[in-house]
Tab-separated table of C-alpha atoms and ligand atoms in Angstrom:
chain	number	residue	atom	x	y	z
A	1	MET	CA	41.441	-146.419	172.311
A	2	VAL	CA	38.561	-148.078	170.456
A	3	ILE	CA	35.781	-146.802	168.169
A	4	ALA	CA	32.757	-148.541	166.696
A	5	LEU	CA	31.364	-147.546	163.304
A	6	ASN	CA	27.871	-148.565	162.330
A	7	GLU	CA	27.090	-149.474	158.724
A	8	PRO	CA	30.162	-147.939	157.075
A	9	LEU	CA	29.326	-147.055	153.467
A	10	ASP	CA	31.550	-146.465	150.482
A	11	ARG	CA	29.698	-144.168	148.091
A	12	HIS	CA	32.039	-144.612	145.114
A	13	LEU	CA	33.668	-147.957	144.442
A	14	HIS	CA	35.148	-149.689	141.402
A	15	LEU	CA	34.692	-153.419	141.805
A	16	ARG	CA	35.533	-154.316	138.189
A	17	ASP	CA	34.931	-157.886	137.020
A	18	GLU	CA	36.562	-161.327	136.969
A	19	LYS	CA	39.908	-161.506	138.824
A	20	MET	CA	39.765	-157.917	140.157
A	21	LEU	CA	36.205	-158.502	141.369
A	22	GLU	CA	37.254	-161.718	143.077
A	23	ILE	CA	40.014	-159.853	144.882
A	24	GLY	CA	38.143	-156.641	145.677
A	25	ALA	CA	34.580	-157.681	146.512
A	26	PRO	CA	35.362	-159.752	149.645
A	27	LEU	CA	37.666	-157.005	150.931
A	28	SER	CA	35.008	-154.289	150.660
A	29	ALA	CA	32.337	-156.650	151.995
A	30	GLU	CA	34.411	-157.321	155.087
A	31	THR	CA	34.476	-153.775	156.443
A	32	PHE	CA	31.667	-152.005	154.580
A	33	SER	CA	27.954	-152.472	154.887
A	34	GLY	CA	27.405	-151.373	151.312
A	35	ALA	CA	28.969	-149.561	148.403
A	36	LEU	CA	27.814	-147.601	145.377
A	37	VAL	CA	29.284	-149.611	142.530
A	38	MET	CA	30.561	-147.743	139.490
A	39	PRO	CA	29.436	-148.908	136.016
A	40	ASN	CA	32.624	-148.299	133.982
A	41	LEU	CA	33.121	-151.892	132.936
A	42	VAL	CA	34.043	-152.811	129.365
A	43	PRO	CA	31.408	-152.586	127.910
A	44	PRO	CA	29.772	-150.183	130.395
A	45	VAL	CA	26.679	-151.171	132.385
A	46	THR	CA	23.816	-149.689	130.350
A	47	THR	CA	20.963	-152.219	130.463
A	48	GLN	CA	18.748	-153.704	133.140
A	49	GLU	CA	20.068	-157.186	132.349
A	50	ALA	CA	23.652	-155.987	132.755
A	51	VAL	CA	22.883	-154.320	136.115
A	52	VAL	CA	21.145	-157.399	137.490
A	53	ALA	CA	23.813	-159.787	136.234
A	54	TYR	CA	26.646	-157.602	137.581
A	55	ARG	CA	24.958	-157.398	140.978
A	56	GLU	CA	24.752	-161.201	141.038
A	57	ARG	CA	28.435	-161.545	140.148
A	58	ILE	CA	29.329	-159.122	142.939
A	59	LEU	CA	27.241	-160.980	145.509
A	60	GLY	CA	28.766	-164.249	144.313
A	61	CYS	CA	32.269	-162.918	144.937
A	62	ALA	CA	31.545	-160.906	148.087
A	63	LYS	CA	30.946	-164.032	150.202
A	64	ASN	CA	29.282	-161.867	152.826
A	65	SER	CA	25.529	-161.799	153.003
A	66	SER	CA	25.445	-158.500	154.882
A	67	PHE	CA	27.057	-156.490	152.067
A	68	THR	CA	24.785	-154.483	149.769
A	69	PRO	CA	26.062	-153.508	146.327
A	70	TYR	CA	24.102	-150.385	145.360
A	71	MET	CA	24.139	-150.414	141.594
A	72	THR	CA	24.557	-147.624	139.042
A	73	LEU	CA	23.943	-147.302	135.319
A	74	PHE	CA	26.370	-145.620	132.935
A	75	PHE	CA	24.672	-142.391	131.775
A	76	ARG	CA	23.423	-142.310	128.217
A	77	SER	CA	21.450	-139.416	126.798
A	78	ASP	CA	19.192	-141.772	124.852
A	79	TYR	CA	17.671	-143.582	127.847
A	80	THR	CA	13.881	-143.297	127.648
A	81	PRO	CA	11.665	-142.419	130.629
A	82	GLN	CA	10.042	-145.865	130.244
A	83	PHE	CA	13.407	-147.582	130.481
A	84	LEU	CA	14.383	-145.528	133.548
A	85	GLU	CA	11.124	-146.335	135.256
A	86	SER	CA	11.588	-150.046	134.648
A	87	VAL	CA	15.194	-150.066	135.898
A	88	LYS	CA	14.610	-147.778	138.897
A	89	GLU	CA	14.253	-150.587	141.424
A	90	ASP	CA	17.576	-152.132	140.369
A	91	ILE	CA	19.733	-149.022	140.665
A	92	LEU	CA	20.433	-146.294	143.195
A	93	ALA	CA	21.959	-143.726	140.843
A	94	ILE	CA	23.211	-143.030	137.329
A	95	LYS	CA	26.849	-142.129	136.758
A	96	LEU	CA	27.758	-139.568	134.124
A	97	TYR	CA	31.243	-139.557	132.611
A	98	PRO	CA	32.357	-136.920	130.133
A	99	ALA	CA	33.764	-138.908	127.198
A	100	GLY	CA	37.356	-139.988	127.628
A	101	VAL	CA	38.203	-138.229	130.901
A	102	THR	CA	39.085	-141.365	132.849
A	103	THR	CA	39.379	-145.166	132.812
A	104	ASN	CA	36.770	-146.811	130.529
A	105	SER	CA	34.802	-143.626	129.888
A	106	ASP	CA	34.981	-143.553	126.098
A	107	GLY	CA	31.225	-144.031	125.749
A	108	GLY	CA	30.521	-141.011	127.956
A	109	VAL	CA	28.902	-137.668	127.194
A	110	GLU	CA	30.458	-135.498	124.445
A	111	GLY	CA	30.076	-131.770	125.147
A	112	PHE	CA	27.413	-130.672	127.600
A	113	ASP	CA	24.419	-129.810	125.509
A	114	LEU	CA	21.684	-129.355	128.105
A	115	ILE	CA	19.034	-129.595	125.424
A	116	GLU	CA	20.298	-133.040	124.480
A	117	LEU	CA	20.620	-134.155	128.127
A	118	ALA	CA	17.370	-132.614	129.366
A	119	PRO	CA	14.909	-135.459	128.649
A	120	VAL	CA	16.938	-137.991	130.647
A	121	LEU	CA	17.718	-135.526	133.449
A	122	GLU	CA	14.048	-134.543	133.718
A	123	ALA	CA	12.986	-138.170	133.889
A	124	MET	CA	15.636	-138.884	136.554
A	125	SER	CA	14.465	-135.878	138.493
A	126	GLU	CA	10.872	-137.070	138.392
A	127	LEU	CA	11.807	-140.635	139.327
A	128	GLN	CA	14.161	-139.338	142.026
A	129	ILE	CA	17.214	-141.087	140.641
A	130	PRO	CA	20.355	-139.201	141.743
A	131	LEU	CA	22.944	-138.189	139.134
A	132	CYS	CA	26.575	-138.909	140.037
A	133	VAL	CA	29.084	-136.983	137.958
A	134	HIS	CA	32.762	-137.332	137.178
A	135	GLY	CA	33.262	-133.570	136.937
A	136	GLU	CA	36.299	-132.907	134.784
A	137	THR	CA	36.741	-131.082	131.476
A	138	GLY	CA	39.362	-131.970	128.881
A	139	GLY	CA	41.434	-128.924	129.874
A	140	PHE	CA	44.794	-128.583	131.642
A	141	VAL	CA	45.002	-131.396	134.185
A	142	MET	CA	45.167	-129.195	137.306
A	143	ASP	CA	42.226	-127.063	136.152
A	144	ARG	CA	39.845	-129.744	134.908
A	145	GLU	CA	37.662	-129.892	137.996
A	146	SER	CA	37.501	-126.126	138.543
A	147	GLU	CA	36.595	-125.670	134.880
A	148	PHE	CA	33.743	-128.109	135.350
A	149	ILE	CA	32.119	-126.159	138.219
A	150	PRO	CA	30.036	-123.944	135.871
A	151	ILE	CA	28.609	-127.135	134.352
A	152	TYR	CA	27.646	-128.375	137.821
A	153	GLU	CA	26.007	-125.009	138.446
A	154	LYS	CA	24.075	-125.158	135.190
A	155	LEU	CA	22.869	-128.658	136.002
A	156	ALA	CA	21.947	-127.697	139.563
A	157	LYS	CA	20.057	-124.582	138.441
A	158	ASN	CA	18.201	-126.200	135.564
A	159	PHE	CA	17.230	-129.369	137.432
A	160	PRO	CA	16.552	-128.156	140.973
A	161	ASP	CA	14.824	-131.401	142.008
A	162	LEU	CA	17.648	-133.626	140.779
A	163	LYS	CA	20.161	-134.723	143.402
A	164	ILE	CA	23.584	-134.183	141.857
A	165	VAL	CA	26.635	-135.764	143.449
A	166	MET	CA	29.980	-134.216	142.538
A	167	GLU	CA	32.117	-137.344	142.703
A	168	HIS	CA	35.581	-137.476	144.253
A	169	ILE	CA	35.998	-133.715	144.607
A	170	THR	CA	39.580	-132.493	144.815
A	171	THR	CA	39.405	-128.699	144.933
A	172	LYS	CA	38.521	-125.814	147.205
A	173	ASP	CA	36.307	-124.568	144.328
A	174	ALA	CA	34.165	-127.697	144.492
A	175	VAL	CA	33.849	-127.488	148.284
A	176	GLU	CA	32.636	-123.904	147.924
A	177	ALA	CA	30.137	-124.818	145.185
A	178	LEU	CA	28.469	-127.295	147.562
A	179	ASP	CA	26.871	-124.563	149.620
A	180	ARG	CA	25.650	-122.513	146.682
A	181	TYR	CA	23.056	-125.045	145.500
A	182	GLU	CA	20.729	-127.066	147.650
A	183	ASN	CA	20.794	-130.047	145.268
A	184	LEU	CA	24.595	-130.396	145.032
A	185	TYR	CA	26.317	-133.058	147.137
A	186	ALA	CA	29.816	-134.543	147.042
A	187	THR	CA	31.940	-137.562	147.760
A	188	ILE	CA	35.498	-137.260	149.033
A	189	THR	CA	38.088	-140.028	148.754
A	190	LEU	CA	40.609	-141.151	151.317
A	191	HIS	CA	43.601	-140.390	149.112
A	192	HIS	CA	42.556	-136.811	148.374
A	193	LEU	CA	42.407	-136.186	152.127
A	194	TYR	CA	45.974	-137.459	152.495
A	195	ILE	CA	47.927	-136.401	149.437
A	196	THR	CA	48.683	-133.463	147.152
A	197	LEU	CA	50.316	-133.489	143.727
A	198	ASP	CA	53.652	-133.357	145.536
A	199	ASP	CA	53.101	-136.871	146.864
A	200	VAL	CA	52.406	-138.129	143.337
A	201	ALA	CA	55.064	-136.364	141.324
A	202	GLY	CA	57.081	-134.091	143.621
A	203	GLY	CA	59.850	-136.634	144.143
A	204	LEU	CA	60.219	-140.004	142.471
A	205	LEU	CA	57.010	-140.713	140.552
A	206	GLN	CA	54.481	-142.694	142.615
A	207	PRO	CA	52.300	-144.618	140.169
A	208	HIS	CA	50.119	-146.111	142.910
A	209	LEU	CA	48.984	-142.580	143.852
A	210	PHE	CA	48.171	-141.588	140.282
A	211	CYS	CA	44.439	-141.162	139.767
A	212	LYS	CA	41.755	-139.071	138.122
A	213	PRO	CA	41.119	-136.421	139.216
A	214	ILE	CA	44.789	-135.860	140.007
A	215	ALA	CA	45.583	-134.745	143.580
A	216	LYS	CA	45.806	-130.954	143.764
A	217	ARG	CA	47.346	-128.220	145.936
A	218	PRO	CA	47.774	-128.037	149.722
A	219	GLU	CA	44.986	-125.435	149.983
A	220	ASP	CA	42.637	-127.754	148.092
A	221	ARG	CA	43.428	-130.654	150.399
A	222	ALA	CA	42.892	-128.340	153.381
A	223	ALA	CA	39.408	-127.423	152.138
A	224	LEU	CA	38.518	-131.087	151.588
A	225	LEU	CA	39.819	-131.962	155.040
A	226	GLN	CA	37.800	-129.236	156.651
A	227	ALA	CA	34.590	-130.455	154.996
A	228	ALA	CA	35.278	-134.119	155.843
A	229	LEU	CA	36.454	-133.601	159.416
A	230	LYS	CA	33.351	-131.647	160.328
A	231	ALA	CA	31.249	-134.186	158.389
A	232	HIS	CA	29.597	-131.467	156.339
A	233	PRO	CA	26.061	-132.887	155.874
A	234	LYS	CA	26.296	-132.786	152.066
A	235	VAL	CA	29.564	-134.699	151.971
A	236	MET	CA	29.989	-138.494	151.991
A	237	PHE	CA	32.927	-140.839	152.001
A	238	GLY	CA	33.458	-142.426	148.580
A	239	SER	CA	36.754	-144.236	148.306
A	240	ASP	CA	36.993	-144.258	144.490
A	241	SER	CA	39.063	-147.329	145.226
A	242	ALA	CA	40.049	-148.368	141.703
A	243	PRO	CA	42.213	-151.475	141.464
A	244	HIS	CA	44.476	-152.114	138.508
A	245	PRO	CA	46.914	-155.018	138.199
A	246	ARG	CA	50.399	-154.070	139.349
A	247	GLU	CA	51.808	-154.320	135.835
A	248	ALA	CA	49.277	-151.735	134.597
A	249	LYS	CA	50.349	-149.289	137.338
A	250	GLU	CA	54.105	-149.796	137.277
A	251	ALA	CA	54.344	-149.149	133.561
A	252	PRO	CA	54.752	-146.439	130.963
A	253	GLY	CA	51.176	-145.264	130.423
A	254	CYS	CA	50.340	-145.967	134.076
A	255	ALA	CA	46.609	-146.595	134.617
A	256	ALA	CA	44.747	-144.089	136.817
A	257	GLY	CA	43.309	-145.303	140.123
A	258	VAL	CA	44.318	-145.775	143.765
A	259	PHE	CA	43.379	-148.977	145.592
A	260	THR	CA	42.229	-148.085	149.104
A	261	ALA	CA	39.120	-150.104	149.991
A	262	PRO	CA	40.700	-152.593	152.434
A	263	ILE	CA	42.605	-149.944	154.372
A	264	ALA	CA	40.161	-147.066	154.111
A	265	LEU	CA	38.501	-147.231	157.524
A	266	GLN	CA	41.834	-147.702	159.304
A	267	ALA	CA	43.356	-144.711	157.501
A	268	LEU	CA	40.254	-142.565	158.059
A	269	ALA	CA	40.317	-143.384	161.787
A	270	GLN	CA	43.977	-142.352	161.880
A	271	LEU	CA	43.246	-139.069	160.105
A	272	PHE	CA	40.151	-138.135	162.137
A	273	ASP	CA	41.970	-139.096	165.346
A	274	LYS	CA	44.970	-136.937	164.440
A	275	HIS	CA	42.651	-133.956	163.984
A	276	GLY	CA	40.570	-134.644	167.106
A	277	ALA	CA	37.483	-135.338	164.981
A	278	LEU	CA	36.775	-139.029	165.653
A	279	ASP	CA	33.278	-138.142	166.833
A	280	ASN	CA	32.401	-137.019	163.295
A	281	LEU	CA	33.664	-140.112	161.483
A	282	GLN	CA	30.345	-141.980	161.807
A	283	ARG	CA	28.565	-139.185	159.944
A	284	PHE	CA	31.228	-138.971	157.244
A	285	VAL	CA	31.327	-142.719	156.543
A	286	SER	CA	27.669	-143.536	156.946
A	287	ASP	CA	24.996	-141.235	158.363
A	288	ASN	CA	25.301	-138.499	155.739
A	289	ALA	CA	25.043	-141.073	152.944
A	290	LYS	CA	22.013	-142.738	154.555
A	291	ASN	CA	20.273	-139.356	154.606
A	292	ILE	CA	21.288	-138.211	151.152
A	293	TYR	CA	20.438	-141.483	149.407
A	294	SER	CA	17.546	-142.421	151.753
A	295	ILE	CA	18.943	-145.892	152.307
A	296	ASN	CA	18.829	-148.261	155.218
A	297	PRO	CA	21.699	-150.733	154.849
A	298	PRO	CA	21.924	-153.968	156.827
A	299	LYS	CA	23.191	-153.588	160.384
A	300	LYS	CA	26.917	-153.906	160.761
A	301	GLU	CA	29.332	-152.805	163.458
A	302	VAL	CA	33.000	-152.360	162.686
A	303	VAL	CA	35.261	-151.932	165.700
A	304	LEU	CA	38.633	-150.263	165.257
A	305	GLU	CA	41.401	-150.026	167.805
A	306	LYS	CA	44.386	-147.704	167.997
A	307	THR	CA	47.071	-150.329	167.478
A	308	ALA	CA	49.762	-150.423	164.802
A	309	TYR	CA	48.568	-152.153	161.624
A	310	LEU	CA	50.990	-153.293	158.942
A	311	VAL	CA	49.405	-152.765	155.513
A	312	PRO	CA	49.950	-155.686	153.111
A	313	GLU	CA	52.317	-155.120	150.178
A	314	MET	CA	49.734	-156.542	147.810
A	315	TYR	CA	46.294	-158.132	147.659
A	316	GLY	CA	45.520	-161.216	145.597
A	317	GLY	CA	49.115	-161.298	144.388
A	318	SER	CA	48.423	-158.430	141.995
A	319	VAL	CA	46.970	-155.222	143.448
A	320	VAL	CA	49.092	-152.776	145.423
A	321	PRO	CA	47.139	-150.724	147.995
A	322	MET	CA	47.816	-147.207	149.227
A	323	PHE	CA	50.248	-147.349	152.184
A	324	ALA	CA	51.555	-150.755	150.935
A	325	GLY	CA	54.106	-152.120	153.391
A	326	GLY	CA	53.609	-149.116	155.683
A	327	THR	CA	52.064	-148.862	159.110
A	328	LEU	CA	48.729	-147.316	160.030
A	329	GLU	CA	47.914	-146.414	163.629
A	330	TRP	CA	44.496	-148.066	163.643
A	331	ARG	CA	43.386	-151.585	162.857
A	332	VAL	CA	40.034	-153.321	162.460
A	333	VAL	CA	39.362	-155.607	165.432
A	334	SER	CA	35.988	-156.978	164.424
A	335	ALA	CA	33.334	-156.496	161.777
A	336	GLY	CA	29.952	-158.080	161.895
B	401	NCD	C1	38.848	-144.870	138.016
B	401	NCD	C2	38.980	-146.272	137.420
B	401	NCD	O1	40.124	-146.753	137.319
B	401	NCD	O2	37.963	-146.869	137.061
B	401	NCD	N1	40.137	-144.237	138.014
B	401	NCD	C3	40.536	-143.217	138.789
B	401	NCD	O3	41.662	-142.741	138.606
B	401	NCD	N2	39.782	-142.731	139.744
B	401	NCD	C4	37.813	-144.107	137.271
B	401	NCD	C5	37.404	-142.821	137.924
B	401	NCD	O4	36.691	-142.799	138.914
B	401	NCD	O5	37.829	-141.764	137.438
B	402	ZN	ZN1	35.783	-143.587	140.282
């Protein structure tokens, strides 16, 4: 059995910098037509110069002229409307991190004072710059996303013309919130479609499956699966592929992030095939994102075939992917 995917898009990708970028960029560029690149570098991407320079570094490492890095800025409440207008052509979205909730998010938003955030959110709304949000509170780890839903609702209600993307949703609560507000959208990762907290910590601890937000309960995964498998029109694939060197994962104080980009399409094909939903995969990995973000990425066709594929133990001698050393039922035959 064979399927062809046109312009696969990854709507949430951590490409990092330097060695990680050299390893990750060519891998994403091989099978994806484009990716929304997260700005949580150290220091975060907050200026036009930094966006443009980062984009150049990505293109330099991607070694694939048909790959489009869609850039993001790290949200700051002191951006002026003039600044946003001048940077608009260089970015596709702005990513908001609550302070300290995940990797390199220390410079994020403290508290959610809508009065403080309003000027930037109004300007984004007017300029039609979507807001991508890492929606977690500082509460108990399993409840952080659910506790954040009222904040999403407040944002959605107060800024009805602002497109708000709930990034890497992990709960049934978030799936349900999607349909309550016209301007709420979501990305779903590969790993949250496959795993629950049991896979991370139910047996021997699996550091390579540890990420933020943490994987949740079986009923949460079921709700995510249902939305993805039917390619709910407000849902997009966003891998949240987040490489860390092996020594940062297999360590006390394990870094959060699962590396999935190079095996994502193969594993998605396996999952959609298993559930008899292969016909919807094109919408989940590309068409919905094209509509939501109004983008027209370069043409690319990725052909996958149902043949056993042995996942590498490591990439670039330092990053361990999800399913490392295991077998997936689908492999990429050609991409171009
Ligand atoms: C991401 C990273 O490492 O940059 N980590 C993660 O666990 N997902 C940041 C993020 O998206 O939360
Ligand atoms: Zn992320």
